Amino acid sequence: MSNNTREYIIGIICALLVVLLWSSFHIISRTGVQNSLSPYDLVALRLGVGGVIMIPVAFHYGLGSLKLTQAIILAMLAGPGFSIFAFTGYQFAPAAHGAAILAGAIPLFTAPIAWFFLGERLSWFQLCGLFVILMGIAFLAGSSFTSFNNMIWRGDLLFIIGVADWAVFTLLARTWKVQPIRGTALVAVISMTAYLPIYFLFLPSTIDTAPAIEIYGQAIYQGFFSMIITLLLFTRAVESLGATLTTTITAAVPATAALAALILLGEQLTRLSITGVILVSIGMIAAVLGAHPKNSNSSSN
């Protein structure tokens, strides 16, 4: 087996594992807030475990060229900022909605922001992809209001706010040229330091009455697999396959999460929701394939 073939296989395996872990995020998070834990509990487990694990990494890499205020801003956006909106959204909306919006709307927000602030050009194919994503989210929004559970729209709105939060983080991380591993370590440690005291003193919690297996399961997944392992796998996939092919493969997340939610959680989707998930997945692929090469390379950062 040649080195190129070996690298290609490794890249494909890593990308597929990323799809598995990202799809699992929506299922596990939805299950957590629907059972015994509050969204604030999930945020605490995610940031607490991830922060402790990343302490030595943060000390090793340090701030680099970042100022402390810049690191704090990034941490607040990607840590409690994004997590609170995402986890709270799952109190109202099904996993398929979260997967489609949290994954699909990221390019919908980041591309215009990058065009306005960084001067990155958008191809017509990329614009078409973003339009298809927008149509998919519109279908999901329509299904929210026509559903028997008319609280779903609240979850969708929280997901959109979380994505906007993440888009600002992405813009700043690219502008300040933050390395993925350094950024992850700083976000985890600073977020843990800032969030946990507020959580213990002021935020509502149901963790005292939750089963131990649920607490440990969420802690291991949210803090270790979701925050750390996914980043390492994604970075390795990009090294082997390139940013475009890797991101195209991960466009399967909305569809795989919706299928998993149907099988594991029994969450039925309306025709509007199914159409929305399909459109978002197609739009994500088109937006990635239509990106200019230099933009694709920068997006991998």
Short mmCIF file of C-alpha atoms in Angstrom, two decimals:
data_model
loop_
_atom_site.label_atom_id
_atom_site.label_comp_id
_atom_site.label_asym_id
_atom_site.label_seq_id
_atom_site.Cartn_x
_atom_site.Cartn_y
_atom_site.Cartn_z
CA MET A 1 0.00 0.00 0.00
CA SER A 2 1.43 3.38 -1.03
CA ASN A 3 1.74 6.28 1.40
CA ASN A 4 -0.87 8.28 -0.54
CA THR A 5 -3.38 5.44 -0.34
CA ARG A 6 -2.66 4.95 3.35
CA GLU A 7 -3.13 8.67 4.05
CA TYR A 8 -6.36 8.69 2.05
CA ILE A 9 -7.78 5.75 4.02
CA ILE A 10 -6.74 7.34 7.33
CA GLY A 11 -8.37 10.61 6.28
CA ILE A 12 -11.63 8.90 5.29
CA ILE A 13 -11.74 6.98 8.58
CA CYS A 14 -11.12 10.15 10.60
CA ALA A 15 -13.76 12.09 8.64
CA LEU A 16 -16.34 9.33 9.14
CA LEU A 17 -15.56 9.25 12.87
CA VAL A 18 -16.13 13.01 12.96
CA VAL A 19 -19.54 12.47 11.34
CA LEU A 20 -20.30 9.82 13.97
CA LEU A 21 -19.25 12.05 16.88
CA TRP A 22 -20.96 15.18 15.56
CA SER A 23 -24.15 13.25 14.90
CA SER A 24 -23.92 11.74 18.38
CA PHE A 25 -23.63 15.23 19.87
CA HIS A 26 -27.18 16.07 18.83
CA ILE A 27 -28.62 12.77 20.06
CA ILE A 28 -26.77 12.75 23.38
CA SER A 29 -27.44 16.43 24.08
CA ARG A 30 -31.14 16.08 23.29
CA THR A 31 -31.33 13.01 25.55
CA GLY A 32 -29.53 14.81 28.38
CA VAL A 33 -31.85 17.80 28.63
CA GLN A 34 -34.95 15.66 28.07
CA ASN A 35 -34.08 13.33 30.95
CA SER A 36 -32.46 14.40 34.21
CA LEU A 37 -30.02 17.23 33.50
CA SER A 38 -30.53 20.93 32.86
CA PRO A 39 -28.76 22.72 29.98
CA TYR A 40 -26.56 24.44 32.55
CA ASP A 41 -25.53 21.04 33.92
CA LEU A 42 -24.46 19.91 30.45
CA VAL A 43 -22.46 23.09 29.94
CA ALA A 44 -20.74 22.55 33.31
CA LEU A 45 -19.87 18.94 32.47
CA ARG A 46 -18.63 19.88 29.00
CA LEU A 47 -16.46 22.78 30.13
CA GLY A 48 -15.41 21.24 33.44
CA VAL A 49 -14.09 17.96 32.06
CA GLY A 50 -12.70 19.51 28.90
CA GLY A 51 -11.06 22.31 30.87
CA VAL A 52 -9.32 19.99 33.32
CA ILE A 53 -8.00 17.77 30.51
CA MET A 54 -6.71 20.75 28.54
CA ILE A 55 -4.93 22.53 31.42
CA PRO A 56 -1.47 21.09 30.58
CA VAL A 57 -2.04 21.78 26.87
CA ALA A 58 -3.00 25.39 27.60
CA PHE A 59 0.14 25.88 29.70
CA HIS A 60 2.28 24.28 27.00
CA TYR A 61 0.98 26.42 24.14
CA GLY A 62 0.23 29.56 26.12
CA LEU A 63 -1.41 32.60 24.56
CA GLY A 64 0.97 32.77 21.61
CA SER A 65 0.32 36.02 19.77
CA LEU A 66 -3.07 36.42 21.45
CA LYS A 67 -3.73 39.04 24.09
CA LEU A 68 -5.46 37.85 27.25
CA THR A 69 -8.58 39.89 26.41
CA GLN A 70 -8.73 38.25 22.98
CA ALA A 71 -8.47 34.79 24.51
CA ILE A 72 -11.25 35.63 26.99
CA ILE A 73 -13.52 36.87 24.19
CA LEU A 74 -12.96 33.68 22.18
CA ALA A 75 -13.59 31.55 25.25
CA MET A 76 -16.87 33.27 26.12
CA LEU A 77 -18.13 32.92 22.55
CA ALA A 78 -17.18 29.28 21.92
CA GLY A 79 -17.56 28.08 25.51
CA PRO A 80 -20.63 29.06 27.54
CA GLY A 81 -21.95 31.38 24.81
CA PHE A 82 -22.48 28.70 22.17
CA SER A 83 -23.11 25.81 24.57
CA ILE A 84 -25.90 27.44 26.58
CA PHE A 85 -27.90 28.34 23.47
CA ALA A 86 -27.34 24.91 21.87
CA PHE A 87 -28.22 22.84 24.93
CA THR A 88 -31.22 25.01 25.86
CA GLY A 89 -32.50 24.70 22.29
CA TYR A 90 -32.77 20.94 22.76
CA GLN A 91 -35.34 21.47 25.50
CA PHE A 92 -37.75 22.56 22.76
CA ALA A 93 -36.58 21.27 19.36
CA PRO A 94 -35.80 17.74 18.12
CA ALA A 95 -32.30 16.51 17.33
CA ALA A 96 -32.78 16.76 13.55
CA HIS A 97 -33.54 20.48 13.82
CA GLY A 98 -30.45 21.04 15.96
CA ALA A 99 -28.22 19.09 13.58
CA ALA A 100 -29.49 20.89 10.49
CA ILE A 101 -29.33 24.39 11.98
CA LEU A 102 -26.17 24.11 14.10
CA ALA A 103 -24.24 22.46 11.26
CA GLY A 104 -25.93 23.98 8.23
CA ALA A 105 -26.30 27.58 9.31
CA ILE A 106 -22.60 27.99 10.16
CA PRO A 107 -21.57 28.68 6.52
CA LEU A 108 -24.73 30.76 6.13
CA PHE A 109 -23.42 33.13 8.81
CA THR A 110 -19.66 32.85 8.37
CA ALA A 111 -19.52 33.35 4.59
CA PRO A 112 -21.19 36.81 4.54
CA ILE A 113 -19.20 37.89 7.60
CA ALA A 114 -15.94 36.74 6.01
CA TRP A 115 -16.89 38.55 2.80
CA PHE A 116 -17.66 41.81 4.61
CA PHE A 117 -14.80 41.86 7.12
CA LEU A 118 -12.07 39.75 5.48
CA GLY A 119 -12.79 40.47 1.83
CA GLU A 120 -13.27 36.81 0.89
CA ARG A 121 -15.08 36.47 -2.42
CA LEU A 122 -18.09 34.18 -2.83
CA SER A 123 -18.52 32.23 -6.05
CA TRP A 124 -21.93 31.90 -7.68
CA PHE A 125 -21.94 28.20 -6.84
CA GLN A 126 -21.21 29.04 -3.22
CA LEU A 127 -23.99 31.62 -3.17
CA CYS A 128 -26.38 29.02 -4.58
CA GLY A 129 -25.35 26.63 -1.82
CA LEU A 130 -26.00 29.27 0.84
CA PHE A 131 -29.40 29.99 -0.70
CA VAL A 132 -30.29 26.28 -0.58
CA ILE A 133 -29.24 26.18 3.09
CA LEU A 134 -31.45 29.20 3.75
CA MET A 135 -34.37 27.46 2.05
CA GLY A 136 -33.76 24.34 4.13
CA ILE A 137 -33.83 26.34 7.36
CA ALA A 138 -37.00 28.06 6.15
CA PHE A 139 -38.61 24.63 5.69
CA LEU A 140 -37.53 23.67 9.21
CA ALA A 141 -38.96 26.91 10.56
CA GLY A 142 -42.20 26.24 8.72
CA SER A 143 -42.43 22.78 10.23
CA SER A 144 -41.89 24.30 13.68
CA PHE A 145 -44.99 26.46 13.41
CA THR A 146 -47.15 23.74 11.84
CA SER A 147 -46.13 21.12 14.41
CA PHE A 148 -48.48 20.09 17.18
CA ASN A 149 -45.72 21.17 19.56
CA ASN A 150 -45.56 24.88 18.77
CA MET A 151 -42.64 25.36 21.18
CA ILE A 152 -40.20 23.94 18.62
CA TRP A 153 -39.66 27.38 17.09
CA ARG A 154 -38.07 28.51 20.35
CA GLY A 155 -35.47 25.78 20.07
CA ASP A 156 -34.79 26.69 16.43
CA LEU A 157 -34.34 30.34 17.40
CA LEU A 158 -31.89 29.40 20.16
CA PHE A 159 -29.94 27.26 17.68
CA ILE A 160 -29.72 30.20 15.27
CA ILE A 161 -28.45 32.50 18.04
CA GLY A 162 -25.87 29.87 18.97
CA VAL A 163 -24.72 29.65 15.35
CA ALA A 164 -24.42 33.44 15.12
CA ASP A 165 -22.32 33.30 18.28
CA TRP A 166 -20.10 30.62 16.72
CA ALA A 167 -19.80 32.60 13.48
CA VAL A 168 -18.37 35.59 15.36
CA PHE A 169 -15.95 33.24 17.13
CA THR A 170 -14.88 31.79 13.77
CA LEU A 171 -14.31 35.25 12.30
CA LEU A 172 -12.20 36.36 15.27
CA ALA A 173 -10.22 33.10 15.40
CA ARG A 174 -9.35 33.42 11.71
CA THR A 175 -8.56 37.13 12.01
CA TRP A 176 -6.27 36.52 14.99
CA LYS A 177 -4.79 33.37 13.33
CA VAL A 178 -5.45 31.03 16.25
CA GLN A 179 -4.13 27.46 15.94
CA PRO A 180 -6.89 24.85 16.48
CA ILE A 181 -5.19 23.06 19.38
CA ARG A 182 -4.20 26.32 21.12
CA GLY A 183 -7.70 27.73 20.61
CA THR A 184 -9.37 24.61 21.97
CA ALA A 185 -7.12 24.55 25.04
CA LEU A 186 -7.60 28.23 25.85
CA VAL A 187 -11.37 28.10 25.27
CA ALA A 188 -11.72 25.04 27.50
CA VAL A 189 -9.60 26.31 30.41
CA ILE A 190 -10.79 29.93 30.42
CA SER A 191 -14.44 28.89 29.97
CA MET A 192 -14.18 26.44 32.86
CA THR A 193 -12.61 29.09 35.11
CA ALA A 194 -15.26 31.68 34.29
CA TYR A 195 -18.37 29.49 34.10
CA LEU A 196 -18.13 27.02 36.97
CA PRO A 197 -18.24 29.57 39.84
CA ILE A 198 -21.33 31.21 38.31
CA TYR A 199 -22.91 27.79 37.73
CA PHE A 200 -22.39 26.61 41.32
CA LEU A 201 -23.61 29.88 42.87
CA PHE A 202 -26.46 31.07 40.67
CA LEU A 203 -27.65 28.74 37.89
CA PRO A 204 -30.46 26.17 38.22
CA SER A 205 -29.30 22.57 38.38
CA THR A 206 -30.84 19.11 38.57
CA ILE A 207 -27.55 17.24 38.71
CA ASP A 208 -28.10 16.21 42.36
CA THR A 209 -31.07 14.03 41.37
CA ALA A 210 -29.66 12.71 38.08
CA PRO A 211 -28.49 9.07 37.82
CA ALA A 212 -24.72 8.66 38.17
CA ILE A 213 -24.44 6.80 34.86
CA GLU A 214 -26.07 9.71 33.04
CA ILE A 215 -23.75 12.25 34.67
CA TYR A 216 -20.61 10.22 33.89
CA GLY A 217 -21.78 9.46 30.37
CA GLN A 218 -22.46 13.10 29.54
CA ALA A 219 -19.20 14.20 31.21
CA ILE A 220 -17.11 11.74 29.20
CA TYR A 221 -18.83 12.46 25.90
CA GLN A 222 -19.27 16.25 26.16
CA GLY A 223 -15.95 17.02 27.82
CA PHE A 224 -13.67 14.48 26.15
CA PHE A 225 -15.07 13.16 22.88
CA SER A 226 -17.06 16.18 21.71
CA MET A 227 -14.60 18.89 22.76
CA ILE A 228 -11.22 17.24 22.22
CA ILE A 229 -11.30 14.02 20.19
CA THR A 230 -13.49 15.52 17.46
CA LEU A 231 -11.02 18.37 16.95
CA LEU A 232 -8.07 15.98 16.69
CA LEU A 233 -9.90 13.73 14.22
CA PHE A 234 -11.08 16.66 12.10
CA THR A 235 -7.57 18.17 12.00
CA ARG A 236 -6.10 14.79 10.99
CA ALA A 237 -8.72 14.36 8.26
CA VAL A 238 -7.94 17.81 6.85
CA GLU A 239 -4.22 16.94 6.77
CA SER A 240 -4.93 13.79 4.72
CA LEU A 241 -7.89 14.83 2.56
CA GLY A 242 -7.83 18.62 2.50
CA ALA A 243 -10.42 20.99 3.93
CA THR A 244 -12.87 20.74 1.03
CA LEU A 245 -13.28 16.95 0.91
CA THR A 246 -13.32 16.68 4.71
CA THR A 247 -16.02 19.33 5.07
CA THR A 248 -18.02 17.76 2.24
CA ILE A 249 -18.06 14.42 4.07
CA THR A 250 -19.15 16.08 7.32
CA ALA A 251 -22.11 17.59 5.45
CA ALA A 252 -23.75 14.21 6.11
CA VAL A 253 -24.23 15.16 9.78
CA PRO A 254 -27.78 16.60 9.48
CA ALA A 255 -29.05 13.52 7.65
CA THR A 256 -27.29 10.98 9.87
CA ALA A 257 -28.41 12.77 13.04
CA ALA A 258 -32.02 12.85 11.79
CA LEU A 259 -31.92 9.12 11.01
CA ALA A 260 -30.34 8.34 14.39
CA ALA A 261 -32.96 10.45 16.17
CA LEU A 262 -35.72 8.52 14.41
CA ILE A 263 -34.23 5.13 15.35
CA LEU A 264 -32.93 5.87 18.85
CA LEU A 265 -35.29 8.58 20.13
CA GLY A 266 -38.39 7.86 18.08
CA GLU A 267 -38.50 11.47 16.86
CA GLN A 268 -40.80 11.58 13.85
CA LEU A 269 -40.19 14.28 11.25
CA THR A 270 -42.79 16.04 9.16
CA ARG A 271 -42.39 16.28 5.40
CA LEU A 272 -41.33 19.90 5.80
CA SER A 273 -38.63 18.89 8.29
CA ILE A 274 -37.33 16.09 6.07
CA THR A 275 -37.20 18.46 3.11
CA GLY A 276 -35.38 21.01 5.24
CA VAL A 277 -32.74 18.51 6.39
CA ILE A 278 -32.12 17.34 2.81
CA LEU A 279 -31.84 20.91 1.50
CA VAL A 280 -29.42 21.90 4.25
CA SER A 281 -27.19 18.89 3.48
CA ILE A 282 -27.18 19.64 -0.26
CA GLY A 283 -26.53 23.32 0.39
CA MET A 284 -23.59 22.54 2.69
CA ILE A 285 -21.95 20.40 0.00
CA ALA A 286 -22.52 23.06 -2.68
CA ALA A 287 -21.20 25.84 -0.45
CA VAL A 288 -18.02 23.87 0.28
CA LEU A 289 -17.38 22.77 -3.31
CA GLY A 290 -18.07 26.28 -4.58
CA ALA A 291 -15.56 27.94 -2.25
CA HIS A 292 -12.44 29.50 -3.71
CA PRO A 293 -9.29 27.49 -2.97
CA LYS A 294 -7.71 30.14 -0.74
CA ASN A 295 -10.96 30.49 1.17
CA SER A 296 -11.18 26.75 1.60
CA ASN A 297 -7.72 26.65 3.02
CA SER A 298 -8.43 29.44 5.46
CA SER A 299 -11.63 27.84 6.57
CA SER A 300 -9.70 24.79 7.72
CA ASN A 301 -8.10 26.98 10.37
#
